[in-house]
mmCIF file of C-alpha atoms in Angstrom:
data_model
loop_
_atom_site.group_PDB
_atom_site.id
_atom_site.type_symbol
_atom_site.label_atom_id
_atom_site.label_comp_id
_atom_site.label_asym_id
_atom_site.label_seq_id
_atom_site.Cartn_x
_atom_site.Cartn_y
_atom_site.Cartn_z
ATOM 1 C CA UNK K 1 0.000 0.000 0.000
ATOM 2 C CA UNK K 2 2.459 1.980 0.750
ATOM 3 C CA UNK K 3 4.480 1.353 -2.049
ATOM 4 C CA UNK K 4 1.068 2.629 -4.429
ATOM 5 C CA UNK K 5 0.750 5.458 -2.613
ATOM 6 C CA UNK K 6 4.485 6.687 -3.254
ATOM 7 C CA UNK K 7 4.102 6.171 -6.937
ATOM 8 C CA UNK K 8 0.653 8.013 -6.619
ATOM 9 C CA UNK K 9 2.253 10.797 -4.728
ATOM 10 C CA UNK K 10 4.975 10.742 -7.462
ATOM 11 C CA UNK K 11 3.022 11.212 -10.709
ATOM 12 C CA UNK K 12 0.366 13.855 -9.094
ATOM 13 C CA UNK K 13 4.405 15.805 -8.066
ATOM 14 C CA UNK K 14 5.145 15.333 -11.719
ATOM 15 C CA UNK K 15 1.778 16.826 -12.680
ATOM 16 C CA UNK K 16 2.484 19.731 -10.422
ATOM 17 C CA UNK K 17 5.603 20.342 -11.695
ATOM 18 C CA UNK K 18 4.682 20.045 -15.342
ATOM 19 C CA UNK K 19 1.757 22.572 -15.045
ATOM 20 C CA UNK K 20 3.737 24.961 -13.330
ATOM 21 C CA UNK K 21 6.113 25.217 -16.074
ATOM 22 C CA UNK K 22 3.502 24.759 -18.357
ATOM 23 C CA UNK K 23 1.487 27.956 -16.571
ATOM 24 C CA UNK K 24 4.791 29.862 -16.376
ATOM 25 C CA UNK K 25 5.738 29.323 -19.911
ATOM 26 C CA UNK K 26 1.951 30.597 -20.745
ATOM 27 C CA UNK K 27 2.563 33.765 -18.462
ATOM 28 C CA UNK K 28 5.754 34.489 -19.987
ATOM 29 C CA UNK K 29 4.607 34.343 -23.561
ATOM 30 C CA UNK K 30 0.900 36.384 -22.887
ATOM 31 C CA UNK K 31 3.237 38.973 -21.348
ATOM 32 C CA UNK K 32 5.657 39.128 -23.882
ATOM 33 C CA UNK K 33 2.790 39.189 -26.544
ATOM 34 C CA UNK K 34 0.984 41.997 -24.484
ATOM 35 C CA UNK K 35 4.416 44.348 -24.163
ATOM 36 C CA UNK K 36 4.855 43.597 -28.159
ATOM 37 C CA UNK K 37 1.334 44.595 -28.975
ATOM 38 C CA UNK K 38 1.772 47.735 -26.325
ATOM 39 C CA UNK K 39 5.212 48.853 -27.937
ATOM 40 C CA UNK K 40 3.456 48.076 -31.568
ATOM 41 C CA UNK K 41 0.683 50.921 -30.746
ATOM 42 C CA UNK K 42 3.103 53.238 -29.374
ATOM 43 C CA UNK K 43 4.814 53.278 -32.868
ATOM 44 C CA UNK K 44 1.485 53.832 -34.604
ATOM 45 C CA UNK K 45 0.820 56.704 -32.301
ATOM 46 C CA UNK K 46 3.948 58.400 -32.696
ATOM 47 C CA UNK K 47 3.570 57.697 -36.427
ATOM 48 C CA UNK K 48 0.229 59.627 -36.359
ATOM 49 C CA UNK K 49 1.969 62.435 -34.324
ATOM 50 C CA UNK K 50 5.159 62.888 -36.458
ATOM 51 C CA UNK K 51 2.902 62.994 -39.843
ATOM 52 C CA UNK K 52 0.082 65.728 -38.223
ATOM 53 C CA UNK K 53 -0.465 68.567 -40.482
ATOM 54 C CA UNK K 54 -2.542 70.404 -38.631
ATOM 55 C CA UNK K 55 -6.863 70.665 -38.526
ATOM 56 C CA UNK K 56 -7.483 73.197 -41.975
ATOM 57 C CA UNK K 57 -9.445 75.829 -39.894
ATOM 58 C CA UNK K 58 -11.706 78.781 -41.910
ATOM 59 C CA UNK K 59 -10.613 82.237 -41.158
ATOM 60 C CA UNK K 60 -14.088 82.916 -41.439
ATOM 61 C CA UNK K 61 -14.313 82.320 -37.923
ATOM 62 C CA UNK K 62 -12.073 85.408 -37.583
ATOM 63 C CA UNK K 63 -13.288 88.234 -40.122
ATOM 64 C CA UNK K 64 -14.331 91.567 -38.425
ATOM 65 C CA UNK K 65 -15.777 94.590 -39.248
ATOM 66 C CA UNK K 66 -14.671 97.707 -38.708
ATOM 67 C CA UNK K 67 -15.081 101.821 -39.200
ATOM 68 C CA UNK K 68 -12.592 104.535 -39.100
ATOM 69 C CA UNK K 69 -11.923 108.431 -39.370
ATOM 70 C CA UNK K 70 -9.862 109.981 -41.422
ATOM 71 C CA UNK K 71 -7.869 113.555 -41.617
ATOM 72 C CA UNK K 72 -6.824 114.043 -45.625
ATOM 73 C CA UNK K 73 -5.001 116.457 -47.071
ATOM 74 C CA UNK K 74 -4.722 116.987 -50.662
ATOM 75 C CA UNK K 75 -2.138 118.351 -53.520
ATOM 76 C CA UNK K 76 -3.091 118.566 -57.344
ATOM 77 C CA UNK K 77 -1.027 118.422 -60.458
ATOM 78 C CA UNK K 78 -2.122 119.831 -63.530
ATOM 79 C CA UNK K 79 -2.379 122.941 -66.259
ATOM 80 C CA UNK K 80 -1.758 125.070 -63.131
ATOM 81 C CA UNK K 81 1.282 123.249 -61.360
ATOM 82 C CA UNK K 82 4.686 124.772 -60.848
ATOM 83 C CA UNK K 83 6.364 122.844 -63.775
ATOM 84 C CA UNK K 84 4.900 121.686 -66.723
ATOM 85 C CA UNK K 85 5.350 117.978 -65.391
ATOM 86 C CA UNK K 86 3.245 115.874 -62.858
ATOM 87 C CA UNK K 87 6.156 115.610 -60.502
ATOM 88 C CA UNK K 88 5.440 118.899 -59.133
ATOM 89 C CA UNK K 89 2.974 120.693 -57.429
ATOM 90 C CA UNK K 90 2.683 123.699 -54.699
ATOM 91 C CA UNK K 91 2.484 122.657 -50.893
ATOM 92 C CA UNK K 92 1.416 125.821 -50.029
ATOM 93 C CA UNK K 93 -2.012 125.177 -51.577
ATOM 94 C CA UNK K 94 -2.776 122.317 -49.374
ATOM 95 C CA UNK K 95 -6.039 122.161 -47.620
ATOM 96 C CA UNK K 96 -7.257 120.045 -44.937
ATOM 97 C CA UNK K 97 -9.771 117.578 -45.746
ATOM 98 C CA UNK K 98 -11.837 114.285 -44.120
ATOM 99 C CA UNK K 99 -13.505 111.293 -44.494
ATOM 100 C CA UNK K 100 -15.432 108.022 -43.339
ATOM 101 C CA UNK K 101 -14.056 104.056 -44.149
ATOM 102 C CA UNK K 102 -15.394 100.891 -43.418
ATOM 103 C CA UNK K 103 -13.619 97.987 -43.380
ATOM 104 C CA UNK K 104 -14.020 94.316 -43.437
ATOM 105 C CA UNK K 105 -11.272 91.835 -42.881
ATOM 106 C CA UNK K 106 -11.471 88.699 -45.559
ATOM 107 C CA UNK K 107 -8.708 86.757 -44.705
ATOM 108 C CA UNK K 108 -4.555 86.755 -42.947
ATOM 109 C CA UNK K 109 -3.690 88.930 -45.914
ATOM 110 C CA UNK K 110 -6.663 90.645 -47.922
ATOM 111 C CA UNK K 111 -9.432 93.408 -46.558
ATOM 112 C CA UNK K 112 -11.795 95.304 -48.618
ATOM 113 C CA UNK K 113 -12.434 99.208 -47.613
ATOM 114 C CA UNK K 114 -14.981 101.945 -48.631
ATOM 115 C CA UNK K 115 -13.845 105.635 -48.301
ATOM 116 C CA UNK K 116 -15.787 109.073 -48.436
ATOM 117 C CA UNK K 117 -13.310 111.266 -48.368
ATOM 118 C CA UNK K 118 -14.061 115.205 -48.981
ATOM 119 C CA UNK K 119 -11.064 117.679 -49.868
ATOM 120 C CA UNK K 120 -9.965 120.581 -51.613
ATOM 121 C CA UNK K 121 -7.646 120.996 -54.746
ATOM 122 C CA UNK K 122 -6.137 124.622 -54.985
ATOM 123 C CA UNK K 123 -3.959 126.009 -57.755
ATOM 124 C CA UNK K 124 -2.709 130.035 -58.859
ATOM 125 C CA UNK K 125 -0.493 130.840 -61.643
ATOM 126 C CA UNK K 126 0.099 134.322 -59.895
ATOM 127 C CA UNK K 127 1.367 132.595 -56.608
ATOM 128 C CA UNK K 128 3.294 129.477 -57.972
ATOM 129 C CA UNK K 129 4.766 130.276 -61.576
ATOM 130 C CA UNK K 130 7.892 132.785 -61.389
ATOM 131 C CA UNK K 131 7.587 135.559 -63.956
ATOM 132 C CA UNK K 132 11.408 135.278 -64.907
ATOM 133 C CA UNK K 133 11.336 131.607 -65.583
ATOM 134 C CA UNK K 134 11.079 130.595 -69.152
ATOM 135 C CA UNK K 135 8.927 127.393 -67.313
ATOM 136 C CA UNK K 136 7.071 129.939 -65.868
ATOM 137 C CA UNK K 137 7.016 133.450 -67.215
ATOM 138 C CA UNK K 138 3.760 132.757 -69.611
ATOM 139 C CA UNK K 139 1.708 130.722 -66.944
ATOM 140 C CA UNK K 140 2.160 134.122 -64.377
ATOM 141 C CA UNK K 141 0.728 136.393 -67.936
ATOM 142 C CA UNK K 142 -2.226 133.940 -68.009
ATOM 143 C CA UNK K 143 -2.892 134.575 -64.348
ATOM 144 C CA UNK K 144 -5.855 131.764 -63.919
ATOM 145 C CA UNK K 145 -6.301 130.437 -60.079
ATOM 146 C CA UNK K 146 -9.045 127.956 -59.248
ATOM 147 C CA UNK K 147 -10.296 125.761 -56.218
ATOM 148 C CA UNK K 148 -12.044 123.043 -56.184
ATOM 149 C CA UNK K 149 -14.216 120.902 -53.356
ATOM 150 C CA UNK K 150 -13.481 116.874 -53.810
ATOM 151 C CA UNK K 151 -15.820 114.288 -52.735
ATOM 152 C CA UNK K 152 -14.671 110.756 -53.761
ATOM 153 C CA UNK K 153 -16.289 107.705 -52.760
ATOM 154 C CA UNK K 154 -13.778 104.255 -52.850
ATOM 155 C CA UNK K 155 -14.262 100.527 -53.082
ATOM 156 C CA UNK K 156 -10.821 99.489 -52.246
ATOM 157 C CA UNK K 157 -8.940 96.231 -51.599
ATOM 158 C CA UNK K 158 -6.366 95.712 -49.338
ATOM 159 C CA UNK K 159 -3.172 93.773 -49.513
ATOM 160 C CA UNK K 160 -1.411 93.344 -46.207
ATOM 161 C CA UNK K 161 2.631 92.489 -46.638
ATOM 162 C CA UNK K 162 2.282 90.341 -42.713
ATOM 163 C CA UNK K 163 -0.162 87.483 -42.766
ATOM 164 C CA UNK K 164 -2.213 87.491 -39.825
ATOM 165 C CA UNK K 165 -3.651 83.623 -39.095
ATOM 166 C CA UNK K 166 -5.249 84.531 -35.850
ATOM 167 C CA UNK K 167 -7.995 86.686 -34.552
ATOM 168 C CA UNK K 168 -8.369 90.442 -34.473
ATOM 169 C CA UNK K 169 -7.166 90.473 -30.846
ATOM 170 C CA UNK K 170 -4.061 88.570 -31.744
ATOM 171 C CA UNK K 171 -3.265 90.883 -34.869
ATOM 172 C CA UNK K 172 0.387 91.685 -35.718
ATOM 173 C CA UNK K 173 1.467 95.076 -34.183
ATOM 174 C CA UNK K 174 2.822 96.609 -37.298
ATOM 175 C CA UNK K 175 2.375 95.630 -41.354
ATOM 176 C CA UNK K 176 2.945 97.654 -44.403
ATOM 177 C CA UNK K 177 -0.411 96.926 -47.239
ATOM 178 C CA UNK K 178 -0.577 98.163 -50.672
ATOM 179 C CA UNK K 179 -4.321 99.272 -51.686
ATOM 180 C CA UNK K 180 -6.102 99.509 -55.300
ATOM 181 C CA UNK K 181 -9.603 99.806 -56.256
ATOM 182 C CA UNK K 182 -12.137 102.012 -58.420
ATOM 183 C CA UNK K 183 -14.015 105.021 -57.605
ATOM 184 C CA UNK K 184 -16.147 107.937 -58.491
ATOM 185 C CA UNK K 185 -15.325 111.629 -57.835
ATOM 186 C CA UNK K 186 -18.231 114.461 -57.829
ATOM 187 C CA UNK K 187 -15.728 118.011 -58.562
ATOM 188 C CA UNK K 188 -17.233 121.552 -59.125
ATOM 189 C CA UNK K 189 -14.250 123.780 -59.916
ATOM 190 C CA UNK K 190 -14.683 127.604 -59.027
ATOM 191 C CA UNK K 191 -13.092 131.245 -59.587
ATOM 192 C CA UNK K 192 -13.039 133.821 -57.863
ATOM 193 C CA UNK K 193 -14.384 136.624 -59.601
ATOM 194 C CA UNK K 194 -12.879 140.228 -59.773
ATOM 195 C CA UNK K 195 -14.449 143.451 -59.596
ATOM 196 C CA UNK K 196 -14.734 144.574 -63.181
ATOM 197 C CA UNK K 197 -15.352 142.806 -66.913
ATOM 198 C CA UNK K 198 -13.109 143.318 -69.870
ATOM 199 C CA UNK K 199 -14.675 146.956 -70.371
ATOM 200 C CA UNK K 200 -13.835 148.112 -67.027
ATOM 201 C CA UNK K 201 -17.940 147.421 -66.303
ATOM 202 C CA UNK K 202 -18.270 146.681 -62.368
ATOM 203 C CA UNK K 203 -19.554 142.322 -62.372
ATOM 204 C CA UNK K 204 -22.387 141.740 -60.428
ATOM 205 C CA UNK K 205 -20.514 138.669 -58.893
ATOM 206 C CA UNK K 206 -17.250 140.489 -57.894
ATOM 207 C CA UNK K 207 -15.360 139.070 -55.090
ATOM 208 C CA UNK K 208 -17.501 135.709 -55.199
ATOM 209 C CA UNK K 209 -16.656 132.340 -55.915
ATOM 210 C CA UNK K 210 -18.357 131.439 -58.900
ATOM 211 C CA UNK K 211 -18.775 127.940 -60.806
ATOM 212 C CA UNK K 212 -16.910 127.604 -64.230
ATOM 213 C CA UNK K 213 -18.772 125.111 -66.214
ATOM 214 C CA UNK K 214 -21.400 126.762 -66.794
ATOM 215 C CA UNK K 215 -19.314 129.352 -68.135
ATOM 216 C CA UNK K 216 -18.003 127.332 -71.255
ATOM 217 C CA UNK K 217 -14.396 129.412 -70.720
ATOM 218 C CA UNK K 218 -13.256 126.556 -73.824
ATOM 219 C CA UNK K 219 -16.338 127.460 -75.608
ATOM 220 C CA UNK K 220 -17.978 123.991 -74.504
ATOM 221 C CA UNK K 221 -21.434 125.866 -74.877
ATOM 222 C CA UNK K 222 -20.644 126.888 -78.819
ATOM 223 C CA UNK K 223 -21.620 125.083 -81.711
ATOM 224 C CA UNK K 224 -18.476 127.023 -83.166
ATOM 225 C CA UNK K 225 -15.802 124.822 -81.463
ATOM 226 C CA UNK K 226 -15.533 121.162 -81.250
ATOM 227 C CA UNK K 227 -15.132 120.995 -77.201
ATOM 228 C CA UNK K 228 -17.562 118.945 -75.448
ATOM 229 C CA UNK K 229 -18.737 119.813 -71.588
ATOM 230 C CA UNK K 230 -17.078 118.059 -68.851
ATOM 231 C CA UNK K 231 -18.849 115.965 -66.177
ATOM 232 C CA UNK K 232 -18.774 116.889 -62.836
ATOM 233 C CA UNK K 233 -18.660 113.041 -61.445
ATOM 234 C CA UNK K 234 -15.315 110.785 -62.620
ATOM 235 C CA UNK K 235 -14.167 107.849 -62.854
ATOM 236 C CA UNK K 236 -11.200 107.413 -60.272
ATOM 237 C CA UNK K 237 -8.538 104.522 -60.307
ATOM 238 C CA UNK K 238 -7.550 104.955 -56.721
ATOM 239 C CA UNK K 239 -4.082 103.984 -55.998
ATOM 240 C CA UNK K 240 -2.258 104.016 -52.184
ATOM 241 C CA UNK K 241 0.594 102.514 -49.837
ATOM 242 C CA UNK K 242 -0.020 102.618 -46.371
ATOM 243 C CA UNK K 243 1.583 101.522 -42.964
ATOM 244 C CA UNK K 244 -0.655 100.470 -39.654
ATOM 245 C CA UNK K 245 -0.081 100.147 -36.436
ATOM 246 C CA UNK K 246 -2.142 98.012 -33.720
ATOM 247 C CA UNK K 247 -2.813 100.679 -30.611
ATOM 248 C CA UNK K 248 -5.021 98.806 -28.531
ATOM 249 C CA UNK K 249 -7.468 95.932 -28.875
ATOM 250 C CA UNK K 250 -9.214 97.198 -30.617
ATOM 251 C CA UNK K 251 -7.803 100.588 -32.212
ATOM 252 C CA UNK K 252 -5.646 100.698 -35.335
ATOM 253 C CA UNK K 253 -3.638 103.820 -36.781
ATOM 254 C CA UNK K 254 -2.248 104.282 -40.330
ATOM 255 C CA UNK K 255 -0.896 106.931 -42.262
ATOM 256 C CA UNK K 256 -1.458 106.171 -45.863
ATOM 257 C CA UNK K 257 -0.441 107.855 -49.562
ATOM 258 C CA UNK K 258 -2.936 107.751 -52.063
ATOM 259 C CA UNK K 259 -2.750 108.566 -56.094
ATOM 260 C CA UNK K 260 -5.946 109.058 -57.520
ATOM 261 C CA UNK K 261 -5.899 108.533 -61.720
ATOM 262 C CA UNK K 262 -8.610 110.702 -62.855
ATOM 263 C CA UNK K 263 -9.952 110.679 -66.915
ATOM 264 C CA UNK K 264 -10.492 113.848 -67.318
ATOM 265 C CA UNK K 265 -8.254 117.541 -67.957
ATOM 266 C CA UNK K 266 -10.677 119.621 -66.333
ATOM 267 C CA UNK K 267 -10.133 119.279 -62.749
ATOM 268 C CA UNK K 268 -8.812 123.158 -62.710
ATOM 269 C CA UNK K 269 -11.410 123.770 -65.713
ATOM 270 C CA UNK K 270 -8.114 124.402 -68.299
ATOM 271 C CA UNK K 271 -7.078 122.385 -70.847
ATOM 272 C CA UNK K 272 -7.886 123.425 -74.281
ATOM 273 C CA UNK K 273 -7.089 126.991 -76.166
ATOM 274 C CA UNK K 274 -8.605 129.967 -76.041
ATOM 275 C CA UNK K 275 -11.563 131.090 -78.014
ATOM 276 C CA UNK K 276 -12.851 133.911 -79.493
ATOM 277 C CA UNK K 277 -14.443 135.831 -76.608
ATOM 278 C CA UNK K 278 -17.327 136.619 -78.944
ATOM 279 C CA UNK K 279 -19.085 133.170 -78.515
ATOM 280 C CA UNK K 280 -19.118 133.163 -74.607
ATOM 281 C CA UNK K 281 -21.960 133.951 -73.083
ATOM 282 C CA UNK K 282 -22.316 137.505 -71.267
ATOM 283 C CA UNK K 283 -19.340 139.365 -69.274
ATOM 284 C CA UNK K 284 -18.695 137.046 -66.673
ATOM 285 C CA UNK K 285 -17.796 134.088 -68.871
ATOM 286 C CA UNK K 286 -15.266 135.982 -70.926
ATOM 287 C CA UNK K 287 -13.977 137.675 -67.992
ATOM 288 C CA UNK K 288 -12.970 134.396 -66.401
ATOM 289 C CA UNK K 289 -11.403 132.356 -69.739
ATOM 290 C CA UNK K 290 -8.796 135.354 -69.858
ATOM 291 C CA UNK K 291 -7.403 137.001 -66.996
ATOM 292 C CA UNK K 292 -4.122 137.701 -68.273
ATOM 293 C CA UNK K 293 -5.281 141.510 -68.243
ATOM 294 C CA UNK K 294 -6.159 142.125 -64.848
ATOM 295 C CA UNK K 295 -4.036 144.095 -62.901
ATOM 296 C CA UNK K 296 -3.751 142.463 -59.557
ATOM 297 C CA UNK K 297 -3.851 138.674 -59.027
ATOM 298 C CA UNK K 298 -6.764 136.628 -58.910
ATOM 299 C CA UNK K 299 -6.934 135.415 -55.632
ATOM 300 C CA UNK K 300 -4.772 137.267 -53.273
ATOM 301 C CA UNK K 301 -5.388 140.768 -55.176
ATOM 302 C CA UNK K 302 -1.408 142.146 -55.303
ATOM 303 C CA UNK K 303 -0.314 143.983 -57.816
ATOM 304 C CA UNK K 304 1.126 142.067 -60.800
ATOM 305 C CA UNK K 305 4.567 142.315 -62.145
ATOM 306 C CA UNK K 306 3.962 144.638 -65.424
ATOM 307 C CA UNK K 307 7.756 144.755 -66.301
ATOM 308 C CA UNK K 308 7.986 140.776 -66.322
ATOM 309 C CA UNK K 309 5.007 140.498 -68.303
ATOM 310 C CA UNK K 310 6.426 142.886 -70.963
ATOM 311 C CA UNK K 311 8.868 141.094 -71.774
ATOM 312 C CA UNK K 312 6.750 137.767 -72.387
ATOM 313 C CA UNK K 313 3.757 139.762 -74.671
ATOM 314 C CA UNK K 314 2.047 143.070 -75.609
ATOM 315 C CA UNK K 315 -1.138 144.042 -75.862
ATOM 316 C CA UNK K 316 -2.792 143.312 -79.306
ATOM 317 C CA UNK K 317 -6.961 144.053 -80.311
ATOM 318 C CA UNK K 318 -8.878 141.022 -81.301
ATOM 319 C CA UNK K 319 -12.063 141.731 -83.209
ATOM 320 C CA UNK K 320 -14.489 139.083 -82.873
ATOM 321 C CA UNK K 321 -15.607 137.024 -86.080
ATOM 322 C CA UNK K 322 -18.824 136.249 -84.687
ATOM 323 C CA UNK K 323 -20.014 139.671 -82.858
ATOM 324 C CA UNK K 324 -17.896 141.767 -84.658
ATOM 325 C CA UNK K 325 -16.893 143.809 -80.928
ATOM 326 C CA UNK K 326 -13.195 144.696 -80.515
ATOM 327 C CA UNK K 327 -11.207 142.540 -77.183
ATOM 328 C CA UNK K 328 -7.843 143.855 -76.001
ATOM 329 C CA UNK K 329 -6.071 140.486 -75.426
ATOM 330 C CA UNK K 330 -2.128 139.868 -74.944
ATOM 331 C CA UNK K 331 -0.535 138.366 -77.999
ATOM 332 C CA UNK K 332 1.513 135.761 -78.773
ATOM 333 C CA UNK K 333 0.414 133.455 -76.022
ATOM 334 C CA UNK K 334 -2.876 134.018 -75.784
ATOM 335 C CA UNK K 335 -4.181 134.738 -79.453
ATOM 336 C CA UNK K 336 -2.038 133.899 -81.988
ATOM 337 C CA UNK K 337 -1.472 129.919 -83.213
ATOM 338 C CA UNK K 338 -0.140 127.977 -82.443
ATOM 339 C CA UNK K 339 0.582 129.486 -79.796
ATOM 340 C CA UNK K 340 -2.305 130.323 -78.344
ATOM 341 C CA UNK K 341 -2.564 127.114 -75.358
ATOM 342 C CA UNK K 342 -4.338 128.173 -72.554
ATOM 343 C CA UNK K 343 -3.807 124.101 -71.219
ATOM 344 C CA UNK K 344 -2.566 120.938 -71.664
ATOM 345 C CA UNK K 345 -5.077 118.281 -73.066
ATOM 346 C CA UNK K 346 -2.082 116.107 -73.767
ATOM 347 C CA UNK K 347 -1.825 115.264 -70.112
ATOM 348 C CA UNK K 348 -5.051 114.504 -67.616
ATOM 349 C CA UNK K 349 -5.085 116.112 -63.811
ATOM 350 C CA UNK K 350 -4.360 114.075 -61.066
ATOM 351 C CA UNK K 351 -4.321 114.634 -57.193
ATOM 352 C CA UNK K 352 -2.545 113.203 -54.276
ATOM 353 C CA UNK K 353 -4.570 112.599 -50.900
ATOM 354 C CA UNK K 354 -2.310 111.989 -47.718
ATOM 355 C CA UNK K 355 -4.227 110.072 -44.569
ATOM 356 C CA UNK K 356 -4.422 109.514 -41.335
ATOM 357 C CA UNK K 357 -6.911 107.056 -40.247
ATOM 358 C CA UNK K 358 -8.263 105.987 -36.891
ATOM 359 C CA UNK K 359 -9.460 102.137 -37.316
ATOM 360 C CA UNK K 360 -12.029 100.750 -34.298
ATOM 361 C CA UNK K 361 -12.849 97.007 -34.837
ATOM 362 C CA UNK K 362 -16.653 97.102 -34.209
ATOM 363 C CA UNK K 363 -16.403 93.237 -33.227
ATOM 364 C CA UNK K 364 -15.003 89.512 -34.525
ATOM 365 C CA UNK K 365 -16.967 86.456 -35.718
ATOM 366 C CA UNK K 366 -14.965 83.989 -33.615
ATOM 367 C CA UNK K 367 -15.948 82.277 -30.302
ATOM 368 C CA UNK K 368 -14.197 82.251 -27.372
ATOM 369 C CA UNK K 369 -12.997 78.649 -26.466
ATOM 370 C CA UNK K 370 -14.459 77.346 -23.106
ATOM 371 C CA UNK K 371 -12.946 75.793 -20.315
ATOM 372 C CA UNK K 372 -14.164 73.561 -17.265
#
C-alpha cells in the first residue's frame, strides 16, 4: 500500500511540476505578446503624431468689421502746377480735408475698404509760376487760379505684406499693405471773380466764388468749337501705400499715400485753347477764360509784375468774327497759333490725398474657447 501510494504521490508531483512550467511558460509568452502589442501601438501613435499637419481651420471664424476716421489732405497736379510735369505741385495750396471708411477683414492677408473722403484741390499761376522763368514766365501772364471741393467715394482692396492667421485680438502690431480699387469723384471747380469785366464794367458777382462750367471758358457751350462739356462726377482709379499700427485691442492707426488717376483735364477747368471771346456767353464768362489783363492777381489781389510780363507779350486788339466787338487780349500766347494754349489736353489732372486714419474694430466672428 504503501508502495502505491508513493508512486501516486509521485506522478500527481510530476503533474504539479509540469503545469507549473507549463502555466509559467503561458505567463511568460501572454506577457511578452501583451508588451509587443503595447510597444506596436506606441509606434502607430507616434507615427500619427510625427505625420500631423494640422486641422485646416476657416478664417471665417475670424473676419471683423470695422469703421474709421480719417484727416486728408490733398495736392493737385495739372495745367496750373509749378512745372509743366506731374512731378510737381505747390504745398502751399494744401487744404485740410476728411472722411469716413469701413472695413471688413477677408482673410490673414486681404481686406476690402470703402472711403468718403471730402477735400480741396487749390492752384494760382500768380502765386506758384515765377515771372522770370522761361517754365514759368507765360503761366504768371495767363494769371488763372481755381479751387475746387473733392468728394470721392472708394471701393478698395487691401493687400497686407504680414499674414495674420489669428484673430483680431491677436493681430500683428505693425504691417505695411498696398491698396487699389475704383471710384467715383463728384468736382465743381470755381473762380473767384474780380471786380470789373473786360470793359472796365463793375460784375455783379465780384469778389464771389463762382462755378466755371457753366461758363463754357473753352467754348464747350458753342456750336463754333468742337469741345464737349465736362462731367462733374469721374471715374477714379484709386491707388495708395499705407503703414498700420495696432494701438489697442481694438484701435488701429495708419498713415497712408494715395494717387488718384482721374480721366479727365478739367479738374482746374483748363485744358484746351482759347476762343474767341465773342461766342461766350455775357461778361462774366469771358472775364474768367482770360485774366491775363487784370491788374492784380486773382486770388490774393497784389499787384502784378507789369515789367515781367512785358517782356513775355504786348497788348494786341482782337475783333471778334462772330459779334464783330473789338477785345484787347495779350498776344503771342494768348491769341495767336499755335501758340495760343491756354492748357494741356495732352496730359489729364491728377491729385494726391495723404491720410491719417483711426481704425475701431466694431467686433469679430470667432468664439471664445471654453474651459471647465
Amino acid at each position: 500500500m504503501i508502495s502505491i501510494a508513493n508512486a501516486y504521490k509521485s506522478f500527481i508531483m510530476n503533474k504539479l511540476v509540469i503545469f507549473f512550467f507549463f502555466s509559467l511558460s503561458l505567463i511568460l509568452f501572454l506577457s511578452n505578446d501583451l508588451a509587443a502589442q503595447k510597444r506596436s501601438s506606441a509606434r502607430r501613435k507616434s507615427r500619427k503624431i510625427a505625420n500631423f499637419k494640422g486641422v485646416k481651420v476657416s478664417f471665417k471664424e475670424k473676419r471683423y468689421l470695422a469703421i474709421g476716421a480719417n484727416l486728408n489732405s490733398l495736392n493737385y497736379f495739372g495745367d496750373l502746377a509749378p512745372k509743366s510735369g506731374i512731378g510737381s505741385t505747390d504745398i502751399s495750396f494744401t487744404r485740410p480735408g476728411f472722411g469716413l471708411s469701413g472695413h471688413y477683414r477677408m482673410g490673414p492677408r486681404f481686406a476690402i475698404r470703402t472711403d468718403l473722403n471730402w477735400g480741396r484741390l487749390r492752384g494760382d499761376d500768380s502765386e506758384s509760376a515765377d515771372p522770370y522763368d522761361v517754365n514759368g514766365r507765360f503761366r504768371y501772364v495767363r494769371n488763372l487760379s481755381f479751387r475746387n471741393d473733392i468728394k470721392e467715394l472708394n471701393l478698395m482692396f487691401i493687400f497686407d505684406l504680414f499674414k495674420n492667421k489669428g484673430t483680431y485680438i491677436t493681430r500683428v502690431l505693425m504691417t505695411p499693405y498696398i491698396a487699389g480699387g475704383i471710384g467715383i469723384v463728384h468736382h465743381n471747380p470755381m473762380g473767384l471773380a474780380p471786380s470789373v469785366d473786360d470793359f472796365g464794367q463793375p460784375l455783379a458777382e465780384a469778389g464771389k466764388w463762382v462755378a466755371l462750367k457753366p461758363l463754357g471758358t473753352e467754348g464747350q457751350l458753342s456750336d463754333e468749337y468742337n469741345v464737349d462739356p465736362y462731367s462733374n462726377f469721374l471715374i477714379n482709379i484709386p491707388l495708395a501705400v499705407g503703414m498700420r499700427f495696432k494701438m489697442t485691442q481694438n484701435f488701429d492707426l495708419a498713415f497712408e499715400i494715395g494717387y488718384r488717376h482721374l480721366f479727365s483735364d478739367y479738374i482746374d477747368d483748363v485744358s484746351n485753347y482759347y476762343v474767341d471771346p465773342g461766342v461766350l456767353d455775357g461778361p462774366l464768362a469771358r472775364t474768367m477764360a482770360d485774366r491775363s489783363r487784370e491788374p492784380v492777381t486773382s486770388v490774393s489781389n497784389i499787384e502784378r509784375d507789369q515789367e515781367a510780363i512785358s517782356q513775355v507779350t504786348r497788348e494786341v486788339p482782337i475783333i471778334s468774327k462772330f459779334t464783330g466787338e473789338t477785345f484787347t487780349r495779350y498776344g503771342g500766347y494768348g491769341y495767336e497759333h499755335p501758340e495760343n494754349n491756354r492748357g494741356h489736353s495732352t496730359d489729364n489732372d491728377i491729385y494726391l490725398i495723404t491720410s491719417i486714419k483711426l481704425t475701431y474694430i466694431l467686433s469679430g466672428s470667432f468664439r471664445n474657447a471654453k474651459f471647465r
